[in-house]
Amino acid sequence: MARESILVVEDDENIQQLVGYNLAKGGFHVLYAEDGEKAVRIAKQEKPDLVVLDIMLPGLNGFEVCKLLRKDPQTKTLPIIMLTAKSEENDVATGLDLGADDYITKPFSPKILISRIKAALRRKQDADGESKKLDGPLTIHNIVIDPKRYEVKVEGETIPLTVTEFGILALLAKRPGWVFSRQQIIDGVRGYDYVITPRAVDVQIFGLRKKLGEAGEYIETIRGIGYRMR
């Protein structure tokens, strides 16, 4: 079986080697890029299974790289983990809003990074498996969710979502009226072994509503409990 490939986008040679060494030791095939332009090029040409992306890069920064990858049909569902020293809440929110699936701040534990990568890859595999089980698109209100194509349309307009946002929307849409706690959303979308706070769920819901526009109002907040699809 071919090893899963990880693209490490990092301009600091020491950090690049540290991440690469631990990934190789963990059984992954590692690709490297020192700047944003090269990262986008390699992602399209080599089609890695996941990207570990720094924000502060020469040329295109990590936010711009993330945005470009999410716009391209070839890479729109590619898992992206941002690894950066920028730990302010606004930076975290920006990364998630632009399409990052996870966010790890420096300094970091290589062991935690590997665990996060494996969790992200499992989520993608699980999503692929669920897509194969479904016969066709799911329609609720004016939202059409196509799990086989990872595509969401609102009144015919395609809405670009991250894998995590897509998973949350699909989870809520499958059981309209059912109230999901934040922990149930975490368990259903991220996996039971994933370390994430309820605050992160709120950030994902905020970004999802924003992207859906007026249709985002169908996702209701149940105070003190969680969320549901109207």
PDB file of N, CA, C and O in Angstrom, residues 6-78:
ATOM      1  N   ILE A   6       2.426  13.911   2.581  1.00  0.00           N
ATOM      2  CA  ILE A   6       2.138  15.162   3.285  1.00  0.00           C
ATOM      3  C   ILE A   6       3.020  16.263   2.712  1.00  0.00           C
ATOM      4  O   ILE A   6       4.239  16.102   2.607  1.00  0.00           O
ATOM      5  N   LEU A   7       2.405  17.368   2.329  1.00  0.00           N
ATOM      6  CA  LEU A   7       3.152  18.521   1.848  1.00  0.00           C
ATOM      7  C   LEU A   7       3.402  19.469   3.019  1.00  0.00           C
ATOM      8  O   LEU A   7       2.459  19.970   3.628  1.00  0.00           O
ATOM      9  N   VAL A   8       4.675  19.690   3.339  1.00  0.00           N
ATOM     10  CA  VAL A   8       5.062  20.591   4.415  1.00  0.00           C
ATOM     11  C   VAL A   8       5.477  21.925   3.800  1.00  0.00           C
ATOM     12  O   VAL A   8       6.449  21.999   3.046  1.00  0.00           O
ATOM     13  N   VAL A   9       4.741  22.980   4.111  1.00  0.00           N
ATOM     14  CA  VAL A   9       5.021  24.317   3.576  1.00  0.00           C
ATOM     15  C   VAL A   9       5.586  25.159   4.711  1.00  0.00           C
ATOM     16  O   VAL A   9       4.860  25.621   5.584  1.00  0.00           O
ATOM     17  N   GLU A  10       6.889  25.365   4.700  1.00  0.00           N
ATOM     18  CA  GLU A  10       7.578  26.028   5.799  1.00  0.00           C
ATOM     19  C   GLU A  10       8.891  26.613   5.288  1.00  0.00           C
ATOM     20  O   GLU A  10       9.680  25.911   4.649  1.00  0.00           O
ATOM     21  N   ASP A  11       9.123  27.906   5.562  1.00  0.00           N
ATOM     22  CA  ASP A  11      10.344  28.544   5.076  1.00  0.00           C
ATOM     23  C   ASP A  11      11.491  28.469   6.076  1.00  0.00           C
ATOM     24  O   ASP A  11      12.644  28.724   5.718  1.00  0.00           O
ATOM     25  N   ASP A  12      11.209  28.109   7.322  1.00  0.00           N
ATOM     26  CA  ASP A  12      12.259  27.945   8.323  1.00  0.00           C
ATOM     27  C   ASP A  12      12.846  26.534   8.165  1.00  0.00           C
ATOM     28  O   ASP A  12      12.157  25.538   8.415  1.00  0.00           O
ATOM     29  N   GLU A  13      14.111  26.460   7.752  1.00  0.00           N
ATOM     30  CA  GLU A  13      14.721  25.166   7.450  1.00  0.00           C
ATOM     31  C   GLU A  13      14.727  24.225   8.650  1.00  0.00           C
ATOM     32  O   GLU A  13      14.495  23.018   8.514  1.00  0.00           O
ATOM     33  N   ASN A  14      14.981  24.756   9.844  1.00  0.00           N
ATOM     34  CA  ASN A  14      15.029  23.917  11.040  1.00  0.00           C
ATOM     35  C   ASN A  14      13.669  23.288  11.342  1.00  0.00           C
ATOM     36  O   ASN A  14      13.573  22.095  11.645  1.00  0.00           O
ATOM     37  N   ILE A  15      12.624  24.109  11.251  1.00  0.00           N
ATOM     38  CA  ILE A  15      11.281  23.590  11.516  1.00  0.00           C
ATOM     39  C   ILE A  15      10.869  22.619  10.415  1.00  0.00           C
ATOM     40  O   ILE A  15      10.253  21.578  10.674  1.00  0.00           O
ATOM     41  N   GLN A  16      11.213  22.951   9.181  1.00  0.00           N
ATOM     42  CA  GLN A  16      10.895  22.080   8.058  1.00  0.00           C
ATOM     43  C   GLN A  16      11.509  20.693   8.262  1.00  0.00           C
ATOM     44  O   GLN A  16      10.860  19.658   8.062  1.00  0.00           O
ATOM     45  N   GLN A  17      12.780  20.663   8.685  1.00  0.00           N
ATOM     46  CA  GLN A  17      13.458  19.389   8.903  1.00  0.00           C
ATOM     47  C   GLN A  17      12.860  18.636  10.082  1.00  0.00           C
ATOM     48  O   GLN A  17      12.723  17.407  10.050  1.00  0.00           O
ATOM     49  N   LEU A  18      12.484  19.381  11.133  1.00  0.00           N
ATOM     50  CA  LEU A  18      11.888  18.751  12.304  1.00  0.00           C
ATOM     51  C   LEU A  18      10.571  18.079  11.950  1.00  0.00           C
ATOM     52  O   LEU A  18      10.331  16.909  12.299  1.00  0.00           O
ATOM     53  N   VAL A  19       9.717  18.813  11.246  1.00  0.00           N
ATOM     54  CA  VAL A  19       8.422  18.262  10.850  1.00  0.00           C
ATOM     55  C   VAL A  19       8.616  17.101   9.887  1.00  0.00           C
ATOM     56  O   VAL A  19       8.005  16.032  10.044  1.00  0.00           O
ATOM     57  N   GLY A  20       9.480  17.296   8.903  1.00  0.00           N
ATOM     58  CA  GLY A  20       9.718  16.256   7.908  1.00  0.00           C
ATOM     59  C   GLY A  20      10.275  14.974   8.507  1.00  0.00           C
ATOM     60  O   GLY A  20       9.849  13.867   8.155  1.00  0.00           O
ATOM     61  N   TYR A  21      11.203  15.127   9.437  1.00  0.00           N
ATOM     62  CA  TYR A  21      11.809  13.957  10.091  1.00  0.00           C
ATOM     63  C   TYR A  21      10.744  13.147  10.832  1.00  0.00           C
ATOM     64  O   TYR A  21      10.683  11.908  10.719  1.00  0.00           O
ATOM     65  N   ASN A  22       9.892  13.838  11.592  1.00  0.00           N
ATOM     66  CA  ASN A  22       8.878  13.146  12.372  1.00  0.00           C
ATOM     67  C   ASN A  22       7.795  12.519  11.489  1.00  0.00           C
ATOM     68  O   ASN A  22       7.278  11.442  11.808  1.00  0.00           O
ATOM     69  N   LEU A  23       7.477  13.172  10.389  1.00  0.00           N
ATOM     70  CA  LEU A  23       6.501  12.606   9.468  1.00  0.00           C
ATOM     71  C   LEU A  23       7.059  11.354   8.793  1.00  0.00           C
ATOM     72  O   LEU A  23       6.360  10.338   8.669  1.00  0.00           O
ATOM     73  N   ALA A  24       8.309  11.431   8.349  1.00  0.00           N
ATOM     74  CA  ALA A  24       8.946  10.270   7.715  1.00  0.00           C
ATOM     75  C   ALA A  24       9.035   9.108   8.708  1.00  0.00           C
ATOM     76  O   ALA A  24       8.785   7.949   8.367  1.00  0.00           O
ATOM     77  N   LYS A  25       9.374   9.441   9.947  1.00  0.00           N
ATOM     78  CA  LYS A  25       9.459   8.434  11.007  1.00  0.00           C
ATOM     79  C   LYS A  25       8.092   7.811  11.265  1.00  0.00           C
ATOM     80  O   LYS A  25       7.982   6.629  11.633  1.00  0.00           O
ATOM     81  N   GLY A  26       7.030   8.616  11.067  1.00  0.00           N
ATOM     82  CA  GLY A  26       5.671   8.133  11.265  1.00  0.00           C
ATOM     83  C   GLY A  26       5.118   7.358  10.089  1.00  0.00           C
ATOM     84  O   GLY A  26       3.968   6.924  10.115  1.00  0.00           O
ATOM     85  N   GLY A  27       5.932   7.198   9.041  1.00  0.00           N
ATOM     86  CA  GLY A  27       5.521   6.384   7.901  1.00  0.00           C
ATOM     87  C   GLY A  27       4.927   7.134   6.729  1.00  0.00           C
ATOM     88  O   GLY A  27       4.386   6.525   5.800  1.00  0.00           O
ATOM     89  N   PHE A  28       5.052   8.457   6.732  1.00  0.00           N
ATOM     90  CA  PHE A  28       4.509   9.261   5.637  1.00  0.00           C
ATOM     91  C   PHE A  28       5.577   9.583   4.591  1.00  0.00           C
ATOM     92  O   PHE A  28       6.769   9.644   4.904  1.00  0.00           O
ATOM     93  N   HIS A  29       5.123   9.817   3.376  1.00  0.00           N
ATOM     94  CA  HIS A  29       5.994  10.348   2.323  1.00  0.00           C
ATOM     95  C   HIS A  29       5.894  11.862   2.400  1.00  0.00           C
ATOM     96  O   HIS A  29       4.786  12.418   2.442  1.00  0.00           O
ATOM     97  N   VAL A  30       7.027  12.552   2.442  1.00  0.00           N
ATOM     98  CA  VAL A  30       7.026  13.996   2.700  1.00  0.00           C
ATOM     99  C   VAL A  30       7.453  14.794   1.467  1.00  0.00           C
ATOM    100  O   VAL A  30       8.461  14.486   0.823  1.00  0.00           O
ATOM    101  N   LEU A  31       6.678  15.821   1.147  1.00  0.00           N
ATOM    102  CA  LEU A  31       6.994  16.787   0.108  1.00  0.00           C
ATOM    103  C   LEU A  31       7.250  18.132   0.782  1.00  0.00           C
ATOM    104  O   LEU A  31       6.707  18.398   1.856  1.00  0.00           O
ATOM    105  N   TYR A  32       8.054  18.986   0.147  1.00  0.00           N
ATOM    106  CA  TYR A  32       8.418  20.252   0.783  1.00  0.00           C
ATOM    107  C   TYR A  32       8.203  21.436  -0.149  1.00  0.00           C
ATOM    108  O   TYR A  32       8.352  21.336  -1.373  1.00  0.00           O
ATOM    109  N   ALA A  33       7.864  22.567   0.454  1.00  0.00           N
ATOM    110  CA  ALA A  33       7.786  23.840  -0.265  1.00  0.00           C
ATOM    111  C   ALA A  33       8.213  24.942   0.698  1.00  0.00           C
ATOM    112  O   ALA A  33       7.825  24.942   1.861  1.00  0.00           O
ATOM    113  N   GLU A  34       9.036  25.875   0.198  1.00  0.00           N
ATOM    114  CA  GLU A  34       9.564  26.949   1.033  1.00  0.00           C
ATOM    115  C   GLU A  34       8.788  28.247   0.879  1.00  0.00           C
ATOM    116  O   GLU A  34       9.016  29.204   1.626  1.00  0.00           O
ATOM    117  N   ASP A  35       7.908  28.314  -0.111  1.00  0.00           N
ATOM    118  CA  ASP A  35       7.133  29.535  -0.321  1.00  0.00           C
ATOM    119  C   ASP A  35       5.743  29.182  -0.836  1.00  0.00           C
ATOM    120  O   ASP A  35       5.470  28.035  -1.222  1.00  0.00           O
ATOM    121  N   GLY A  36       4.864  30.178  -0.835  1.00  0.00           N
ATOM    122  CA  GLY A  36       3.480  29.946  -1.194  1.00  0.00           C
ATOM    123  C   GLY A  36       3.249  29.514  -2.628  1.00  0.00           C
ATOM    124  O   GLY A  36       2.448  28.622  -2.894  1.00  0.00           O
ATOM    125  N   GLU A  37       3.963  30.137  -3.564  1.00  0.00           N
ATOM    126  CA  GLU A  37       3.775  29.801  -4.973  1.00  0.00           C
ATOM    127  C   GLU A  37       4.135  28.346  -5.242  1.00  0.00           C
ATOM    128  O   GLU A  37       3.423  27.622  -5.948  1.00  0.00           O
ATOM    129  N   LYS A  38       5.258  27.906  -4.676  1.00  0.00           N
ATOM    130  CA  LYS A  38       5.687  26.518  -4.859  1.00  0.00           C
ATOM    131  C   LYS A  38       4.702  25.561  -4.213  1.00  0.00           C
ATOM    132  O   LYS A  38       4.423  24.481  -4.746  1.00  0.00           O
ATOM    133  N   ALA A  39       4.148  25.967  -3.082  1.00  0.00           N
ATOM    134  CA  ALA A  39       3.177  25.119  -2.380  1.00  0.00           C
ATOM    135  C   ALA A  39       1.948  24.854  -3.246  1.00  0.00           C
ATOM    136  O   ALA A  39       1.487  23.710  -3.363  1.00  0.00           O
ATOM    137  N   VAL A  40       1.414  25.904  -3.863  1.00  0.00           N
ATOM    138  CA  VAL A  40       0.236  25.756  -4.719  1.00  0.00           C
ATOM    139  C   VAL A  40       0.558  24.864  -5.910  1.00  0.00           C
ATOM    140  O   VAL A  40      -0.231  23.980  -6.282  1.00  0.00           O
ATOM    141  N   ARG A  41       1.732  25.078  -6.501  1.00  0.00           N
ATOM    142  CA  ARG A  41       2.139  24.291  -7.664  1.00  0.00           C
ATOM    143  C   ARG A  41       2.271  22.802  -7.326  1.00  0.00           C
ATOM    144  O   ARG A  41       1.764  21.938  -8.044  1.00  0.00           O
ATOM    145  N   ILE A  42       2.942  22.503  -6.218  1.00  0.00           N
ATOM    146  CA  ILE A  42       3.143  21.111  -5.825  1.00  0.00           C
ATOM    147  C   ILE A  42       1.810  20.450  -5.454  1.00  0.00           C
ATOM    148  O   ILE A  42       1.560  19.285  -5.779  1.00  0.00           O
ATOM    149  N   ALA A  43       0.949  21.199  -4.769  1.00  0.00           N
ATOM    150  CA  ALA A  43      -0.349  20.651  -4.374  1.00  0.00           C
ATOM    151  C   ALA A  43      -1.161  20.213  -5.587  1.00  0.00           C
ATOM    152  O   ALA A  43      -1.830  19.172  -5.564  1.00  0.00           O
ATOM    153  N   LYS A  44      -1.097  20.983  -6.655  1.00  0.00           N
ATOM    154  CA  LYS A  44      -1.848  20.648  -7.866  1.00  0.00           C
ATOM    155  C   LYS A  44      -1.190  19.533  -8.666  1.00  0.00           C
ATOM    156  O   LYS A  44      -1.869  18.680  -9.245  1.00  0.00           O
ATOM    157  N   GLN A  45       0.146  19.530  -8.690  1.00  0.00           N
ATOM    158  CA  GLN A  45       0.860  18.539  -9.491  1.00  0.00           C
ATOM    159  C   GLN A  45       0.961  17.181  -8.798  1.00  0.00           C
ATOM    160  O   GLN A  45       0.746  16.141  -9.420  1.00  0.00           O
ATOM    161  N   GLU A  46       1.323  17.198  -7.522  1.00  0.00           N
ATOM    162  CA  GLU A  46       1.593  15.957  -6.798  1.00  0.00           C
ATOM    163  C   GLU A  46       0.380  15.386  -6.066  1.00  0.00           C
ATOM    164  O   GLU A  46       0.381  14.214  -5.678  1.00  0.00           O
ATOM    165  N   LYS A  47      -0.642  16.226  -5.854  1.00  0.00           N
ATOM    166  CA  LYS A  47      -1.876  15.794  -5.176  1.00  0.00           C
ATOM    167  C   LYS A  47      -1.593  15.075  -3.857  1.00  0.00           C
ATOM    168  O   LYS A  47      -1.895  13.886  -3.690  1.00  0.00           O
ATOM    169  N   PRO A  48      -1.001  15.771  -2.885  1.00  0.00           N
ATOM    170  CA  PRO A  48      -0.733  15.161  -1.577  1.00  0.00           C
ATOM    171  C   PRO A  48      -2.037  14.851  -0.846  1.00  0.00           C
ATOM    172  O   PRO A  48      -3.109  15.323  -1.232  1.00  0.00           O
ATOM    173  N   ASP A  49      -1.931  14.057   0.199  1.00  0.00           N
ATOM    174  CA  ASP A  49      -3.117  13.694   0.982  1.00  0.00           C
ATOM    175  C   ASP A  49      -3.470  14.748   2.017  1.00  0.00           C
ATOM    176  O   ASP A  49      -4.608  14.803   2.489  1.00  0.00           O
ATOM    177  N   LEU A  50      -2.486  15.592   2.373  1.00  0.00           N
ATOM    178  CA  LEU A  50      -2.712  16.629   3.393  1.00  0.00           C
ATOM    179  C   LEU A  50      -1.603  17.670   3.288  1.00  0.00           C
ATOM    180  O   LEU A  50      -0.494  17.354   2.853  1.00  0.00           O
ATOM    181  N   VAL A  51      -1.905  18.894   3.724  1.00  0.00           N
ATOM    182  CA  VAL A  51      -0.920  19.973   3.718  1.00  0.00           C
ATOM    183  C   VAL A  51      -0.737  20.516   5.130  1.00  0.00           C
ATOM    184  O   VAL A  51      -1.721  20.813   5.816  1.00  0.00           O
ATOM    185  N   VAL A  52       0.526  20.614   5.562  1.00  0.00           N
ATOM    186  CA  VAL A  52       0.869  21.315   6.800  1.00  0.00           C
ATOM    187  C   VAL A  52       1.386  22.677   6.366  1.00  0.00           C
ATOM    188  O   VAL A  52       2.415  22.769   5.693  1.00  0.00           O
ATOM    189  N   LEU A  53       0.683  23.732   6.717  1.00  0.00           N
ATOM    190  CA  LEU A  53       0.902  25.035   6.107  1.00  0.00           C
ATOM    191  C   LEU A  53       1.256  26.120   7.123  1.00  0.00           C
ATOM    192  O   LEU A  53       0.478  26.418   8.029  1.00  0.00           O
ATOM    193  N   ASP A  54       2.426  26.729   6.954  1.00  0.00           N
ATOM    194  CA  ASP A  54       2.814  27.878   7.765  1.00  0.00           C
ATOM    195  C   ASP A  54       2.103  29.116   7.213  1.00  0.00           C
ATOM    196  O   ASP A  54       1.717  29.152   6.039  1.00  0.00           O
ATOM    197  N   ILE A  55       1.920  30.135   8.045  1.00  0.00           N
ATOM    198  CA  ILE A  55       1.272  31.362   7.577  1.00  0.00           C
ATOM    199  C   ILE A  55       2.287  32.367   7.057  1.00  0.00           C
ATOM    200  O   ILE A  55       2.141  32.915   5.961  1.00  0.00           O
ATOM    201  N   MET A  56       3.337  32.618   7.833  1.00  0.00           N
ATOM    202  CA  MET A  56       4.325  33.620   7.455  1.00  0.00           C
ATOM    203  C   MET A  56       5.302  33.040   6.434  1.00  0.00           C
ATOM    204  O   MET A  56       6.294  32.402   6.790  1.00  0.00           O
ATOM    205  N   LEU A  57       4.989  33.256   5.154  1.00  0.00           N
ATOM    206  CA  LEU A  57       5.792  32.712   4.059  1.00  0.00           C
ATOM    207  C   LEU A  57       6.209  33.830   3.108  1.00  0.00           C
ATOM    208  O   LEU A  57       5.513  34.835   2.978  1.00  0.00           O
ATOM    209  N   PRO A  58       7.340  33.662   2.422  1.00  0.00           N
ATOM    210  CA  PRO A  58       7.707  34.632   1.386  1.00  0.00           C
ATOM    211  C   PRO A  58       6.753  34.519   0.205  1.00  0.00           C
ATOM    212  O   PRO A  58       6.284  33.429  -0.120  1.00  0.00           O
ATOM    213  N   GLY A  59       6.457  35.630  -0.449  1.00  0.00           N
ATOM    214  CA  GLY A  59       5.503  35.608  -1.547  1.00  0.00           C
ATOM    215  C   GLY A  59       4.091  35.483  -1.005  1.00  0.00           C
ATOM    216  O   GLY A  59       3.679  36.247  -0.125  1.00  0.00           O
ATOM    217  N   LEU A  60       3.349  34.506  -1.507  1.00  0.00           N
ATOM    218  CA  LEU A  60       2.002  34.262  -0.987  1.00  0.00           C
ATOM    219  C   LEU A  60       2.089  33.777   0.458  1.00  0.00           C
ATOM    220  O   LEU A  60       2.860  32.873   0.760  1.00  0.00           O
ATOM    221  N   ASN A  61       1.301  34.380   1.345  1.00  0.00           N
ATOM    222  CA  ASN A  61       1.307  33.874   2.716  1.00  0.00           C
ATOM    223  C   ASN A  61       0.366  32.678   2.836  1.00  0.00           C
ATOM    224  O   ASN A  61      -0.341  32.316   1.886  1.00  0.00           O
ATOM    225  N   GLY A  62       0.348  32.058   4.011  1.00  0.00           N
ATOM    226  CA  GLY A  62      -0.443  30.854   4.203  1.00  0.00           C
ATOM    227  C   GLY A  62      -1.929  31.056   3.996  1.00  0.00           C
ATOM    228  O   GLY A  62      -2.625  30.179   3.472  1.00  0.00           O
ATOM    229  N   PHE A  63      -2.452  32.213   4.406  1.00  0.00           N
ATOM    230  CA  PHE A  63      -3.869  32.502   4.201  1.00  0.00           C
ATOM    231  C   PHE A  63      -4.206  32.523   2.707  1.00  0.00           C
ATOM    232  O   PHE A  63      -5.228  31.982   2.276  1.00  0.00           O
ATOM    233  N   GLU A  64      -3.333  33.151   1.922  1.00  0.00           N
ATOM    234  CA  GLU A  64      -3.564  33.246   0.474  1.00  0.00           C
ATOM    235  C   GLU A  64      -3.453  31.873  -0.178  1.00  0.00           C
ATOM    236  O   GLU A  64      -4.218  31.544  -1.093  1.00  0.00           O
ATOM    237  N   VAL A  65      -2.500  31.071   0.277  1.00  0.00           N
ATOM    238  CA  VAL A  65      -2.349  29.710  -0.250  1.00  0.00           C
ATOM    239  C   VAL A  65      -3.608  28.898   0.034  1.00  0.00           C
ATOM    240  O   VAL A  65      -4.146  28.215  -0.843  1.00  0.00           O
ATOM    241  N   CYS A  66      -4.089  28.985   1.269  1.00  0.00           N
ATOM    242  CA  CYS A  66      -5.294  28.266   1.671  1.00  0.00           C
ATOM    243  C   CYS A  66      -6.479  28.666   0.798  1.00  0.00           C
ATOM    244  O   CYS A  66      -7.250  27.820   0.335  1.00  0.00           O
ATOM    245  N   LYS A  67      -6.623  29.957   0.566  1.00  0.00           N
ATOM    246  CA  LYS A  67      -7.724  30.460  -0.243  1.00  0.00           C
ATOM    247  C   LYS A  67      -7.663  29.915  -1.676  1.00  0.00           C
ATOM    248  O   LYS A  67      -8.671  29.497  -2.243  1.00  0.00           O
ATOM    249  N   LEU A  68      -6.461  29.902  -2.257  1.00  0.00           N
ATOM    250  CA  LEU A  68      -6.293  29.402  -3.621  1.00  0.00           C
ATOM    251  C   LEU A  68      -6.588  27.910  -3.723  1.00  0.00           C
ATOM    252  O   LEU A  68      -7.220  27.447  -4.676  1.00  0.00           O
ATOM    253  N   LEU A  69      -6.138  27.152  -2.741  1.00  0.00           N
ATOM    254  CA  LEU A  69      -6.372  25.707  -2.757  1.00  0.00           C
ATOM    255  C   LEU A  69      -7.859  25.396  -2.621  1.00  0.00           C
ATOM    256  O   LEU A  69      -8.367  24.445  -3.233  1.00  0.00           O
ATOM    257  N   ARG A  70      -8.560  26.184  -1.834  1.00  0.00           N
ATOM    258  CA  ARG A  70      -9.991  25.934  -1.645  1.00  0.00           C
ATOM    259  C   ARG A  70     -10.812  26.323  -2.874  1.00  0.00           C
ATOM    260  O   ARG A  70     -11.895  25.794  -3.106  1.00  0.00           O
ATOM    261  N   LYS A  71     -10.304  27.237  -3.680  1.00  0.00           N
ATOM    262  CA  LYS A  71     -11.031  27.661  -4.878  1.00  0.00           C
ATOM    263  C   LYS A  71     -10.865  26.678  -6.035  1.00  0.00           C
ATOM    264  O   LYS A  71     -11.704  26.623  -6.929  1.00  0.00           O
ATOM    265  N   ASP A  72      -9.776  25.915  -6.037  1.00  0.00           N
ATOM    266  CA  ASP A  72      -9.480  25.001  -7.129  1.00  0.00           C
ATOM    267  C   ASP A  72     -10.217  23.676  -6.915  1.00  0.00           C
ATOM    268  O   ASP A  72     -10.080  23.054  -5.855  1.00  0.00           O
ATOM    269  N   PRO A  73     -10.989  23.206  -7.907  1.00  0.00           N
ATOM    270  CA  PRO A  73     -11.730  21.946  -7.768  1.00  0.00           C
ATOM    271  C   PRO A  73     -10.824  20.748  -7.447  1.00  0.00           C
ATOM    272  O   PRO A  73     -11.268  19.806  -6.780  1.00  0.00           O
ATOM    273  N   GLN A  74      -9.563  20.801  -7.898  1.00  0.00           N
ATOM    274  CA  GLN A  74      -8.644  19.690  -7.652  1.00  0.00           C
ATOM    275  C   GLN A  74      -8.236  19.588  -6.192  1.00  0.00           C
ATOM    276  O   GLN A  74      -7.905  18.505  -5.706  1.00  0.00           O
ATOM    277  N   THR A  75      -8.238  20.716  -5.488  1.00  0.00           N
ATOM    278  CA  THR A  75      -7.700  20.733  -4.124  1.00  0.00           C
ATOM    279  C   THR A  75      -8.700  21.247  -3.083  1.00  0.00           C
ATOM    280  O   THR A  75      -8.331  21.447  -1.936  1.00  0.00           O
ATOM    281  N   LYS A  76      -9.946  21.438  -3.466  1.00  0.00           N
ATOM    282  CA  LYS A  76     -10.898  22.091  -2.558  1.00  0.00           C
ATOM    283  C   LYS A  76     -11.195  21.266  -1.300  1.00  0.00           C
ATOM    284  O   LYS A  76     -11.578  21.819  -0.272  1.00  0.00           O
ATOM    285  N   THR A  77     -11.033  19.928  -1.364  1.00  0.00           N
ATOM    286  CA  THR A  77     -11.288  19.096  -0.182  1.00  0.00           C
ATOM    287  C   THR A  77      -9.994  18.600   0.460  1.00  0.00           C
ATOM    288  O   THR A  77     -10.037  17.762   1.362  1.00  0.00           O
ATOM    289  N   LEU A  78      -8.861  19.113   0.009  1.00  0.00           N
ATOM    290  CA  LEU A  78      -7.570  18.706   0.553  1.00  0.00           C
ATOM    291  C   LEU A  78      -7.453  19.159   2.010  1.00  0.00           C
ATOM    292  O   LEU A  78      -7.562  20.347   2.292  1.00  0.00           O
TER     293      LEU A  78
END
